[in-house]
Every structure is written in structure tokens, then in C-alpha cells.
């Protein structure tokens, strides 16, 4: 493939990814067809999605990878800054901030947080989210540090607080992003204070007393 042709293919892929993410975020995965994605990306070929990505699962994975790579850069930076010996709050900041920084510093509206929330409503895509997360070495380091810094908790308590943390992160990222988009995505600083507030809340969640029976 020539350099020009390769460049055009990369540009087409980027347009398809951008269109797919926005449509998925707004309507949900099951309500969006490949044809609609192609049309939104300005492609006359209705089979462009299949040609460039393959299956719907391949398209979703491509979207996840497109965000995980820059988010992992932030995770690695933060892990290096706090070192191995850190407190729960430090690890929770490493868990929360990268996504908000990724979204909140973009000069344009983003749809990653809202897309991520829609993924969790699609049973087939949930497995893809976990599959991609398992490939992130800095995320594994952060989670290991977080669990290591927790006080002794019953397994049932850890399970429930994991679910609550996951739901809180997903919903709050999406709401932050949507509100930012509605204001024209001009604000590139408030994500930091927002992140601190989220971390404060999660510290309270994880360190809350456990009811004994």
C-alpha cells in the first residue's frame, strides 16, 4: 500500500471511530448500525466499518484501545510520582484522575465517558471492557496498590464496594463529560478539582465502618 493510500485509510478509520463513538454514546450500541456510522463519517460505502475494522466487537475494541493508550500514559506518570509506598488516597487518585484528565483537557467535545456507560448496558460489550482493562499494566499496578493499602475487610464488603466504585466512576465520568460538552468543551481545568472531590468520596466509601452481626 502506498504512503498516500495508507494515510487516506488511517484518516477514514479515524473518522469512522469518531462517528461510532459519538453515535454509541448518544443512542447505545444496539441502536446504531454500521450503515449509520458510515454515513455519519461521510463514507459513501455502507460496508466501510466492516472493511476497516471487521466485526462489531473489533470496532468496540479499537475504540477502547484508542483511549486506553493515552490514559495509560497518565497512569504510568502518576504511579511513578507516588512510588510503591503510598496510601489509599494516592492509589484512588491514580484510579480516578487519568480518565478525567484525558476527557477534561481535550480542546473538543468528547464522548468516551458516555460511550463507556453505554458499553456497560450491553451484555456482549461488558466482556470486551474487562478484556481490554486486563491488558493495562499500570491499571493492574494501581489496583494492586489500592487493595494492598486497604484495612482488613470481609470479602463480601470488598465485593459490594467494588461494585459501588465501578458504578460511581462510570456514571460520574459520563455526567462530567456531558456537562462539559454542553458548555462547549471550553473548560480544560475544572477536571482537577472534580477529580479531587471524587477521590474524597471514594476514600469515604472504602474506609467506611463495617457492620458486624
mmCIF file with all atom_site columns, C-alpha atoms in Angstrom:
data_model
loop_
_atom_site.group_PDB
_atom_site.id
_atom_site.type_symbol
_atom_site.label_atom_id
_atom_site.label_alt_id
_atom_site.label_comp_id
_atom_site.label_asym_id
_atom_site.label_entity_id
_atom_site.label_seq_id
_atom_site.pdbx_PDB_ins_code
_atom_site.Cartn_x
_atom_site.Cartn_y
_atom_site.Cartn_z
_atom_site.occupancy
_atom_site.B_iso_or_equiv
_atom_site.pdbx_formal_charge
_atom_site.auth_seq_id
_atom_site.auth_comp_id
_atom_site.auth_asym_id
_atom_site.auth_atom_id
_atom_site.pdbx_PDB_model_num
ATOM 1   C CA . UNK A 1 1   ? 0.000   0.000   0.000  1.00 0.00 ? 1   UNK A CA 1
ATOM 2   C CA . UNK A 1 2   ? 1.383   3.435   -0.977 1.00 0.00 ? 2   UNK A CA 1
ATOM 3   C CA . UNK A 1 3   ? 2.006   6.113   1.648  1.00 0.00 ? 3   UNK A CA 1
ATOM 4   C CA . UNK A 1 4   ? -0.868  8.257   0.317  1.00 0.00 ? 4   UNK A CA 1
ATOM 5   C CA . UNK A 1 5   ? -3.262  5.345   0.292  1.00 0.00 ? 5   UNK A CA 1
ATOM 6   C CA . UNK A 1 6   ? -2.214  4.325   3.793  1.00 0.00 ? 6   UNK A CA 1
ATOM 7   C CA . UNK A 1 7   ? -2.713  7.894   5.004  1.00 0.00 ? 7   UNK A CA 1
ATOM 8   C CA . UNK A 1 8   ? -6.207  8.014   3.497  1.00 0.00 ? 8   UNK A CA 1
ATOM 9   C CA . UNK A 1 9   ? -7.063  4.694   5.128  1.00 0.00 ? 9   UNK A CA 1
ATOM 10  C CA . UNK A 1 10  ? -5.874  5.963   8.517  1.00 0.00 ? 10  UNK A CA 1
ATOM 11  C CA . UNK A 1 11  ? -7.956  9.113   8.099  1.00 0.00 ? 11  UNK A CA 1
ATOM 12  C CA . UNK A 1 12  ? -11.022 7.068   7.185  1.00 0.00 ? 12  UNK A CA 1
ATOM 13  C CA . UNK A 1 13  ? -10.529 4.811   10.201 1.00 0.00 ? 13  UNK A CA 1
ATOM 14  C CA . UNK A 1 14  ? -10.250 7.841   12.475 1.00 0.00 ? 14  UNK A CA 1
ATOM 15  C CA . UNK A 1 15  ? -13.470 9.325   11.073 1.00 0.00 ? 15  UNK A CA 1
ATOM 16  C CA . UNK A 1 16  ? -15.305 6.035   11.494 1.00 0.00 ? 16  UNK A CA 1
ATOM 17  C CA . UNK A 1 17  ? -14.084 5.673   15.092 1.00 0.00 ? 17  UNK A CA 1
ATOM 18  C CA . UNK A 1 18  ? -15.128 9.224   15.927 1.00 0.00 ? 18  UNK A CA 1
ATOM 19  C CA . UNK A 1 19  ? -18.572 8.776   14.382 1.00 0.00 ? 19  UNK A CA 1
ATOM 20  C CA . UNK A 1 20  ? -19.106 5.383   16.004 1.00 0.00 ? 20  UNK A CA 1
ATOM 21  C CA . UNK A 1 21  ? -18.164 6.637   19.465 1.00 0.00 ? 21  UNK A CA 1
ATOM 22  C CA . UNK A 1 22  ? -20.482 9.644   19.254 1.00 0.00 ? 22  UNK A CA 1
ATOM 23  C CA . UNK A 1 23  ? -23.419 7.610   17.977 1.00 0.00 ? 23  UNK A CA 1
ATOM 24  C CA . UNK A 1 24  ? -22.861 4.826   20.513 1.00 0.00 ? 24  UNK A CA 1
ATOM 25  C CA . UNK A 1 25  ? -22.660 7.414   23.303 1.00 0.00 ? 25  UNK A CA 1
ATOM 26  C CA . UNK A 1 26  ? -25.869 9.121   22.224 1.00 0.00 ? 26  UNK A CA 1
ATOM 27  C CA . UNK A 1 27  ? -28.013 6.124   21.258 1.00 0.00 ? 27  UNK A CA 1
ATOM 28  C CA . UNK A 1 28  ? -26.478 2.944   22.660 1.00 0.00 ? 28  UNK A CA 1
ATOM 29  C CA . UNK A 1 29  ? -24.703 0.189   20.768 1.00 0.00 ? 29  UNK A CA 1
ATOM 30  C CA . UNK A 1 30  ? -27.723 -1.848  19.724 1.00 0.00 ? 30  UNK A CA 1
ATOM 31  C CA . UNK A 1 31  ? -29.487 1.181   18.217 1.00 0.00 ? 31  UNK A CA 1
ATOM 32  C CA . UNK A 1 32  ? -26.658 2.070   15.829 1.00 0.00 ? 32  UNK A CA 1
ATOM 33  C CA . UNK A 1 33  ? -25.998 0.280   12.546 1.00 0.00 ? 33  UNK A CA 1
ATOM 34  C CA . UNK A 1 34  ? -22.760 0.134   10.583 1.00 0.00 ? 34  UNK A CA 1
ATOM 35  C CA . UNK A 1 35  ? -24.536 1.996   7.803  1.00 0.00 ? 35  UNK A CA 1
ATOM 36  C CA . UNK A 1 36  ? -25.382 4.869   10.161 1.00 0.00 ? 36  UNK A CA 1
ATOM 37  C CA . UNK A 1 37  ? -21.756 5.014   11.286 1.00 0.00 ? 37  UNK A CA 1
ATOM 38  C CA . UNK A 1 38  ? -20.531 5.120   7.690  1.00 0.00 ? 38  UNK A CA 1
ATOM 39  C CA . UNK A 1 39  ? -22.980 7.899   6.810  1.00 0.00 ? 39  UNK A CA 1
ATOM 40  C CA . UNK A 1 40  ? -22.035 9.946   9.896  1.00 0.00 ? 40  UNK A CA 1
ATOM 41  C CA . UNK A 1 41  ? -18.369 9.583   8.932  1.00 0.00 ? 41  UNK A CA 1
ATOM 42  C CA . UNK A 1 42  ? -19.095 10.855  5.418  1.00 0.00 ? 42  UNK A CA 1
ATOM 43  C CA . UNK A 1 43  ? -18.434 7.490   3.778  1.00 0.00 ? 43  UNK A CA 1
ATOM 44  C CA . UNK A 1 44  ? -20.482 6.531   0.755  1.00 0.00 ? 44  UNK A CA 1
ATOM 45  C CA . UNK A 1 45  ? -19.606 2.856   1.186  1.00 0.00 ? 45  UNK A CA 1
ATOM 46  C CA . UNK A 1 46  ? -22.035 1.291   3.673  1.00 0.00 ? 46  UNK A CA 1
ATOM 47  C CA . UNK A 1 47  ? -19.574 -1.534  4.268  1.00 0.00 ? 47  UNK A CA 1
ATOM 48  C CA . UNK A 1 48  ? -16.743 0.777   5.353  1.00 0.00 ? 48  UNK A CA 1
ATOM 49  C CA . UNK A 1 49  ? -16.946 -0.270  9.016  1.00 0.00 ? 49  UNK A CA 1
ATOM 50  C CA . UNK A 1 50  ? -16.620 -3.951  8.210  1.00 0.00 ? 50  UNK A CA 1
ATOM 51  C CA . UNK A 1 51  ? -13.835 -3.304  5.714  1.00 0.00 ? 51  UNK A CA 1
ATOM 52  C CA . UNK A 1 52  ? -11.708 -1.257  8.131  1.00 0.00 ? 52  UNK A CA 1
ATOM 53  C CA . UNK A 1 53  ? -12.476 -2.996  11.424 1.00 0.00 ? 53  UNK A CA 1
ATOM 54  C CA . UNK A 1 54  ? -14.135 -6.361  10.853 1.00 0.00 ? 54  UNK A CA 1
ATOM 55  C CA . UNK A 1 55  ? -16.786 -7.303  13.406 1.00 0.00 ? 55  UNK A CA 1
ATOM 56  C CA . UNK A 1 56  ? -18.688 -5.024  15.784 1.00 0.00 ? 56  UNK A CA 1
ATOM 57  C CA . UNK A 1 57  ? -16.560 -6.405  18.626 1.00 0.00 ? 57  UNK A CA 1
ATOM 58  C CA . UNK A 1 58  ? -13.410 -5.410  16.704 1.00 0.00 ? 58  UNK A CA 1
ATOM 59  C CA . UNK A 1 59  ? -14.793 -1.885  16.315 1.00 0.00 ? 59  UNK A CA 1
ATOM 60  C CA . UNK A 1 60  ? -15.537 -1.609  20.049 1.00 0.00 ? 60  UNK A CA 1
ATOM 61  C CA . UNK A 1 61  ? -12.061 -2.882  20.913 1.00 0.00 ? 61  UNK A CA 1
ATOM 62  C CA . UNK A 1 62  ? -10.498 -0.354  18.555 1.00 0.00 ? 62  UNK A CA 1
ATOM 63  C CA . UNK A 1 63  ? -12.392 2.429   20.339 1.00 0.00 ? 63  UNK A CA 1
ATOM 64  C CA . UNK A 1 64  ? -11.296 1.169   23.752 1.00 0.00 ? 64  UNK A CA 1
ATOM 65  C CA . UNK A 1 65  ? -7.653  0.917   22.653 1.00 0.00 ? 65  UNK A CA 1
ATOM 66  C CA . UNK A 1 66  ? -7.720  4.418   21.180 1.00 0.00 ? 66  UNK A CA 1
ATOM 67  C CA . UNK A 1 67  ? -8.441  5.785   24.665 1.00 0.00 ? 67  UNK A CA 1
ATOM 68  C CA . UNK A 1 68  ? -6.589  3.306   26.833 1.00 0.00 ? 68  UNK A CA 1
ATOM 69  C CA . UNK A 1 69  ? -3.222  4.162   25.290 1.00 0.00 ? 69  UNK A CA 1
ATOM 70  C CA . UNK A 1 70  ? -3.230  7.877   26.270 1.00 0.00 ? 70  UNK A CA 1
ATOM 71  C CA . UNK A 1 71  ? -4.892  7.076   29.608 1.00 0.00 ? 71  UNK A CA 1
ATOM 72  C CA . UNK A 1 72  ? -2.157  4.537   30.365 1.00 0.00 ? 72  UNK A CA 1
ATOM 73  C CA . UNK A 1 73  ? 0.453   7.239   29.744 1.00 0.00 ? 73  UNK A CA 1
ATOM 74  C CA . UNK A 1 74  ? -1.144  9.315   32.505 1.00 0.00 ? 74  UNK A CA 1
ATOM 75  C CA . UNK A 1 75  ? -1.431  6.259   34.773 1.00 0.00 ? 75  UNK A CA 1
ATOM 76  C CA . UNK A 1 76  ? 2.256   5.453   34.364 1.00 0.00 ? 76  UNK A CA 1
ATOM 77  C CA . UNK A 1 77  ? 3.214   9.048   35.139 1.00 0.00 ? 77  UNK A CA 1
ATOM 78  C CA . UNK A 1 78  ? 1.101   9.088   38.283 1.00 0.00 ? 78  UNK A CA 1
ATOM 79  C CA . UNK A 1 79  ? 2.327   5.702   39.526 1.00 0.00 ? 79  UNK A CA 1
ATOM 80  C CA . UNK A 1 80  ? 5.923   6.852   39.039 1.00 0.00 ? 80  UNK A CA 1
ATOM 81  C CA . UNK A 1 81  ? 5.197   10.023  41.008 1.00 0.00 ? 81  UNK A CA 1
ATOM 82  C CA . UNK A 1 82  ? 3.758   8.316   44.092 1.00 0.00 ? 82  UNK A CA 1
ATOM 83  C CA . UNK A 1 83  ? 6.145   5.355   44.215 1.00 0.00 ? 83  UNK A CA 1
ATOM 84  C CA . UNK A 1 84  ? 5.475   1.920   45.676 1.00 0.00 ? 84  UNK A CA 1
ATOM 85  C CA . UNK A 1 85  ? 4.761   3.091   49.231 1.00 0.00 ? 85  UNK A CA 1
ATOM 86  C CA . UNK A 1 86  ? 1.563   5.099   49.058 1.00 0.00 ? 86  UNK A CA 1
ATOM 87  C CA . UNK A 1 87  ? -1.708  5.472   50.911 1.00 0.00 ? 87  UNK A CA 1
ATOM 88  C CA . UNK A 1 88  ? -5.203  4.551   49.767 1.00 0.00 ? 88  UNK A CA 1
ATOM 89  C CA . UNK A 1 89  ? -5.938  8.129   48.690 1.00 0.00 ? 89  UNK A CA 1
ATOM 90  C CA . UNK A 1 90  ? -2.878  8.140   46.413 1.00 0.00 ? 90  UNK A CA 1
ATOM 91  C CA . UNK A 1 91  ? -3.955  4.947   44.677 1.00 0.00 ? 91  UNK A CA 1
ATOM 92  C CA . UNK A 1 92  ? -7.546  6.130   44.312 1.00 0.00 ? 92  UNK A CA 1
ATOM 93  C CA . UNK A 1 93  ? -6.269  9.331   42.713 1.00 0.00 ? 93  UNK A CA 1
ATOM 94  C CA . UNK A 1 94  ? -4.345  7.188   40.226 1.00 0.00 ? 94  UNK A CA 1
ATOM 95  C CA . UNK A 1 95  ? -7.575  5.298   39.543 1.00 0.00 ? 95  UNK A CA 1
ATOM 96  C CA . UNK A 1 96  ? -9.790  8.351   39.055 1.00 0.00 ? 96  UNK A CA 1
ATOM 97  C CA . UNK A 1 97  ? -7.671  11.153  37.595 1.00 0.00 ? 97  UNK A CA 1
ATOM 98  C CA . UNK A 1 98  ? -6.383  9.652   34.326 1.00 0.00 ? 98  UNK A CA 1
ATOM 99  C CA . UNK A 1 99  ? -9.835  9.366   32.737 1.00 0.00 ? 99  UNK A CA 1
ATOM 100 C CA . UNK A 1 100 ? -10.899 12.830  33.889 1.00 0.00 ? 100 UNK A CA 1
ATOM 101 C CA . UNK A 1 101 ? -7.628  14.377  32.752 1.00 0.00 ? 101 UNK A CA 1
ATOM 102 C CA . UNK A 1 102 ? -7.977  12.638  29.381 1.00 0.00 ? 102 UNK A CA 1
ATOM 103 C CA . UNK A 1 103 ? -11.516 13.947  28.949 1.00 0.00 ? 103 UNK A CA 1
ATOM 104 C CA . UNK A 1 104 ? -11.125 17.308  30.665 1.00 0.00 ? 104 UNK A CA 1
ATOM 105 C CA . UNK A 1 105 ? -8.090  18.566  28.753 1.00 0.00 ? 105 UNK A CA 1
ATOM 106 C CA . UNK A 1 106 ? -9.445  17.834  25.284 1.00 0.00 ? 106 UNK A CA 1
ATOM 107 C CA . UNK A 1 107 ? -9.942  21.001  23.203 1.00 0.00 ? 107 UNK A CA 1
ATOM 108 C CA . UNK A 1 108 ? -13.064 19.450  21.658 1.00 0.00 ? 108 UNK A CA 1
ATOM 109 C CA . UNK A 1 109 ? -16.209 17.706  22.940 1.00 0.00 ? 109 UNK A CA 1
ATOM 110 C CA . UNK A 1 110 ? -15.596 14.076  23.862 1.00 0.00 ? 110 UNK A CA 1
ATOM 111 C CA . UNK A 1 111 ? -17.809 11.014  24.063 1.00 0.00 ? 111 UNK A CA 1
ATOM 112 C CA . UNK A 1 112 ? -15.591 8.470   25.772 1.00 0.00 ? 112 UNK A CA 1
ATOM 113 C CA . UNK A 1 113 ? -17.270 8.617   29.183 1.00 0.00 ? 113 UNK A CA 1
ATOM 114 C CA . UNK A 1 114 ? -20.764 8.381   27.736 1.00 0.00 ? 114 UNK A CA 1
ATOM 115 C CA . UNK A 1 115 ? -19.685 5.621   25.355 1.00 0.00 ? 115 UNK A CA 1
ATOM 116 C CA . UNK A 1 116 ? -18.214 3.699   28.295 1.00 0.00 ? 116 UNK A CA 1
ATOM 117 C CA . UNK A 1 117 ? -21.515 3.976   30.192 1.00 0.00 ? 117 UNK A CA 1
ATOM 118 C CA . UNK A 1 118 ? -23.412 2.629   27.189 1.00 0.00 ? 118 UNK A CA 1
ATOM 119 C CA . UNK A 1 119 ? -20.988 -0.308  26.960 1.00 0.00 ? 119 UNK A CA 1
ATOM 120 C CA . UNK A 1 120 ? -21.939 -1.443  30.437 1.00 0.00 ? 120 UNK A CA 1
ATOM 121 C CA . UNK A 1 121 ? -25.579 -1.612  29.309 1.00 0.00 ? 121 UNK A CA 1
ATOM 122 C CA . UNK A 1 122 ? -24.652 -4.022  26.527 1.00 0.00 ? 122 UNK A CA 1
ATOM 123 C CA . UNK A 1 123 ? -24.024 -7.567  27.868 1.00 0.00 ? 123 UNK A CA 1
ATOM 124 C CA . UNK A 1 124 ? -21.750 -8.582  24.997 1.00 0.00 ? 124 UNK A CA 1
ATOM 125 C CA . UNK A 1 125 ? -19.590 -5.473  25.292 1.00 0.00 ? 125 UNK A CA 1
ATOM 126 C CA . UNK A 1 126 ? -19.049 -5.770  29.045 1.00 0.00 ? 126 UNK A CA 1
ATOM 127 C CA . UNK A 1 127 ? -16.659 -8.662  28.452 1.00 0.00 ? 127 UNK A CA 1
ATOM 128 C CA . UNK A 1 128 ? -14.712 -6.529  25.969 1.00 0.00 ? 128 UNK A CA 1
ATOM 129 C CA . UNK A 1 129 ? -14.310 -3.760  28.546 1.00 0.00 ? 129 UNK A CA 1
ATOM 130 C CA . UNK A 1 130 ? -12.831 -6.197  31.060 1.00 0.00 ? 130 UNK A CA 1
ATOM 131 C CA . UNK A 1 131 ? -10.707 -7.856  28.376 1.00 0.00 ? 131 UNK A CA 1
ATOM 132 C CA . UNK A 1 132 ? -9.096  -4.558  27.414 1.00 0.00 ? 132 UNK A CA 1
ATOM 133 C CA . UNK A 1 133 ? -8.677  -3.449  31.037 1.00 0.00 ? 133 UNK A CA 1
ATOM 134 C CA . UNK A 1 134 ? -6.741  -6.637  31.801 1.00 0.00 ? 134 UNK A CA 1
ATOM 135 C CA . UNK A 1 135 ? -4.098  -5.603  29.240 1.00 0.00 ? 135 UNK A CA 1
ATOM 136 C CA . UNK A 1 136 ? -3.266  -2.397  31.130 1.00 0.00 ? 136 UNK A CA 1
ATOM 137 C CA . UNK A 1 137 ? -0.161  -2.930  33.270 1.00 0.00 ? 137 UNK A CA 1
ATOM 138 C CA . UNK A 1 138 ? -0.396  0.441   35.049 1.00 0.00 ? 138 UNK A CA 1
ATOM 139 C CA . UNK A 1 139 ? -4.045  -0.217  35.915 1.00 0.00 ? 139 UNK A CA 1
ATOM 140 C CA . UNK A 1 140 ? -3.067  -3.582  37.407 1.00 0.00 ? 140 UNK A CA 1
ATOM 141 C CA . UNK A 1 141 ? -0.380  -1.822  39.465 1.00 0.00 ? 141 UNK A CA 1
ATOM 142 C CA . UNK A 1 142 ? -2.901  0.750   40.695 1.00 0.00 ? 142 UNK A CA 1
ATOM 143 C CA . UNK A 1 143 ? -5.482  -1.834  41.703 1.00 0.00 ? 143 UNK A CA 1
ATOM 144 C CA . UNK A 1 144 ? -2.857  -3.941  43.466 1.00 0.00 ? 144 UNK A CA 1
ATOM 145 C CA . UNK A 1 145 ? -1.682  -0.892  45.393 1.00 0.00 ? 145 UNK A CA 1
ATOM 146 C CA . UNK A 1 146 ? -5.236  0.081   46.280 1.00 0.00 ? 146 UNK A CA 1
ATOM 147 C CA . UNK A 1 147 ? -6.145  -3.347  47.643 1.00 0.00 ? 147 UNK A CA 1
ATOM 148 C CA . UNK A 1 148 ? -2.827  -3.575  49.481 1.00 0.00 ? 148 UNK A CA 1
ATOM 149 C CA . UNK A 1 149 ? -3.483  -0.280  51.268 1.00 0.00 ? 149 UNK A CA 1
ATOM 150 C CA . UNK A 1 150 ? -6.988  -1.191  52.443 1.00 0.00 ? 150 UNK A CA 1
ATOM 151 C CA . UNK A 1 151 ? -7.685  -2.202  56.025 1.00 0.00 ? 151 UNK A CA 1
ATOM 152 C CA . UNK A 1 152 ? -8.787  -5.807  56.587 1.00 0.00 ? 152 UNK A CA 1
ATOM 153 C CA . UNK A 1 153 ? -12.290 -6.102  55.123 1.00 0.00 ? 153 UNK A CA 1
ATOM 154 C CA . UNK A 1 154 ? -14.634 -9.078  54.659 1.00 0.00 ? 154 UNK A CA 1
ATOM 155 C CA . UNK A 1 155 ? -14.689 -10.420 51.115 1.00 0.00 ? 155 UNK A CA 1
ATOM 156 C CA . UNK A 1 156 ? -18.382 -9.576  50.811 1.00 0.00 ? 156 UNK A CA 1
ATOM 157 C CA . UNK A 1 157 ? -17.666 -5.960  51.744 1.00 0.00 ? 157 UNK A CA 1
ATOM 158 C CA . UNK A 1 158 ? -14.892 -5.696  49.164 1.00 0.00 ? 158 UNK A CA 1
ATOM 159 C CA . UNK A 1 159 ? -17.234 -7.116  46.522 1.00 0.00 ? 159 UNK A CA 1
ATOM 160 C CA . UNK A 1 160 ? -20.002 -4.611  47.267 1.00 0.00 ? 160 UNK A CA 1
ATOM 161 C CA . UNK A 1 161 ? -17.644 -1.641  47.455 1.00 0.00 ? 161 UNK A CA 1
ATOM 162 C CA . UNK A 1 162 ? -16.039 -2.681  44.163 1.00 0.00 ? 162 UNK A CA 1
ATOM 163 C CA . UNK A 1 163 ? -19.466 -2.629  42.510 1.00 0.00 ? 163 UNK A CA 1
ATOM 164 C CA . UNK A 1 164 ? -20.284 0.739   44.035 1.00 0.00 ? 164 UNK A CA 1
ATOM 165 C CA . UNK A 1 165 ? -16.928 2.183   42.965 1.00 0.00 ? 165 UNK A CA 1
ATOM 166 C CA . UNK A 1 166 ? -17.329 0.903   39.412 1.00 0.00 ? 166 UNK A CA 1
ATOM 167 C CA . UNK A 1 167 ? -20.851 2.285   39.067 1.00 0.00 ? 167 UNK A CA 1
ATOM 168 C CA . UNK A 1 168 ? -19.819 5.603   40.600 1.00 0.00 ? 168 UNK A CA 1
ATOM 169 C CA . UNK A 1 169 ? -16.839 6.001   38.284 1.00 0.00 ? 169 UNK A CA 1
ATOM 170 C CA . UNK A 1 170 ? -18.742 5.130   35.126 1.00 0.00 ? 170 UNK A CA 1
ATOM 171 C CA . UNK A 1 171 ? -21.771 7.313   35.832 1.00 0.00 ? 171 UNK A CA 1
ATOM 172 C CA . UNK A 1 172 ? -19.777 10.274  37.136 1.00 0.00 ? 172 UNK A CA 1
ATOM 173 C CA . UNK A 1 173 ? -17.275 10.308  34.264 1.00 0.00 ? 173 UNK A CA 1
ATOM 174 C CA . UNK A 1 174 ? -20.185 10.307  31.808 1.00 0.00 ? 174 UNK A CA 1
ATOM 175 C CA . UNK A 1 175 ? -22.029 13.109  33.622 1.00 0.00 ? 175 UNK A CA 1
ATOM 176 C CA . UNK A 1 176 ? -18.870 15.240  33.845 1.00 0.00 ? 176 UNK A CA 1
ATOM 177 C CA . UNK A 1 177 ? -18.259 14.766  30.137 1.00 0.00 ? 177 UNK A CA 1
ATOM 178 C CA . UNK A 1 178 ? -21.835 15.520  29.101 1.00 0.00 ? 178 UNK A CA 1
ATOM 179 C CA . UNK A 1 179 ? -21.937 18.704  31.179 1.00 0.00 ? 179 UNK A CA 1
ATOM 180 C CA . UNK A 1 180 ? -18.578 19.798  29.767 1.00 0.00 ? 180 UNK A CA 1
ATOM 181 C CA . UNK A 1 181 ? -19.790 19.186  26.210 1.00 0.00 ? 181 UNK A CA 1
ATOM 182 C CA . UNK A 1 182 ? -22.933 21.238  26.848 1.00 0.00 ? 182 UNK A CA 1
ATOM 183 C CA . UNK A 1 183 ? -20.698 24.182  27.795 1.00 0.00 ? 183 UNK A CA 1
ATOM 184 C CA . UNK A 1 184 ? -18.777 23.859  24.534 1.00 0.00 ? 184 UNK A CA 1
ATOM 185 C CA . UNK A 1 185 ? -15.832 21.896  25.984 1.00 0.00 ? 185 UNK A CA 1
ATOM 186 C CA . UNK A 1 186 ? -14.027 25.183  26.629 1.00 0.00 ? 186 UNK A CA 1
ATOM 187 C CA . UNK A 1 187 ? -13.165 24.375  30.244 1.00 0.00 ? 187 UNK A CA 1
ATOM 188 C CA . UNK A 1 188 ? -9.857  22.497  30.472 1.00 0.00 ? 188 UNK A CA 1
ATOM 189 C CA . UNK A 1 189 ? -9.101  22.969  34.179 1.00 0.00 ? 189 UNK A CA 1
ATOM 190 C CA . UNK A 1 190 ? -12.104 22.032  36.343 1.00 0.00 ? 190 UNK A CA 1
ATOM 191 C CA . UNK A 1 191 ? -11.430 18.311  35.873 1.00 0.00 ? 191 UNK A CA 1
ATOM 192 C CA . UNK A 1 192 ? -8.705  18.568  38.548 1.00 0.00 ? 192 UNK A CA 1
ATOM 193 C CA . UNK A 1 193 ? -10.977 19.818  41.338 1.00 0.00 ? 193 UNK A CA 1
ATOM 194 C CA . UNK A 1 194 ? -13.677 17.426  40.171 1.00 0.00 ? 194 UNK A CA 1
ATOM 195 C CA . UNK A 1 195 ? -11.202 14.558  40.421 1.00 0.00 ? 195 UNK A CA 1
ATOM 196 C CA . UNK A 1 196 ? -10.254 15.549  43.977 1.00 0.00 ? 196 UNK A CA 1
ATOM 197 C CA . UNK A 1 197 ? -13.907 15.513  45.012 1.00 0.00 ? 197 UNK A CA 1
ATOM 198 C CA . UNK A 1 198 ? -14.397 12.064  43.506 1.00 0.00 ? 198 UNK A CA 1
ATOM 199 C CA . UNK A 1 199 ? -11.320 10.757  45.314 1.00 0.00 ? 199 UNK A CA 1
ATOM 200 C CA . UNK A 1 200 ? -12.574 12.193  48.629 1.00 0.00 ? 200 UNK A CA 1
ATOM 201 C CA . UNK A 1 201 ? -15.874 10.362  48.147 1.00 0.00 ? 201 UNK A CA 1
ATOM 202 C CA . UNK A 1 202 ? -14.225 7.058   47.281 1.00 0.00 ? 202 UNK A CA 1
ATOM 203 C CA . UNK A 1 203 ? -11.916 7.269   50.293 1.00 0.00 ? 203 UNK A CA 1
ATOM 204 C CA . UNK A 1 204 ? -15.025 7.610   52.441 1.00 0.00 ? 204 UNK A CA 1
ATOM 205 C CA . UNK A 1 205 ? -16.635 4.660   50.694 1.00 0.00 ? 205 UNK A CA 1
ATOM 206 C CA . UNK A 1 206 ? -13.680 2.323   51.168 1.00 0.00 ? 206 UNK A CA 1
ATOM 207 C CA . UNK A 1 207 ? -12.876 3.360   54.737 1.00 0.00 ? 207 UNK A CA 1
ATOM 208 C CA . UNK A 1 208 ? -16.467 3.356   55.987 1.00 0.00 ? 208 UNK A CA 1
ATOM 209 C CA . UNK A 1 209 ? -17.035 1.187   59.071 1.00 0.00 ? 209 UNK A CA 1
ATOM 210 C CA . UNK A 1 210 ? -18.290 -2.334  58.500 1.00 0.00 ? 210 UNK A CA 1
ATOM 211 C CA . UNK A 1 211 ? -21.482 -3.508  60.188 1.00 0.00 ? 211 UNK A CA 1
ATOM 212 C CA . UNK A 1 212 ? -20.909 -6.614  62.279 1.00 0.00 ? 212 UNK A CA 1
ATOM 213 C CA . UNK A 1 213 ? -23.646 -9.124  63.074 1.00 0.00 ? 213 UNK A CA 1
#
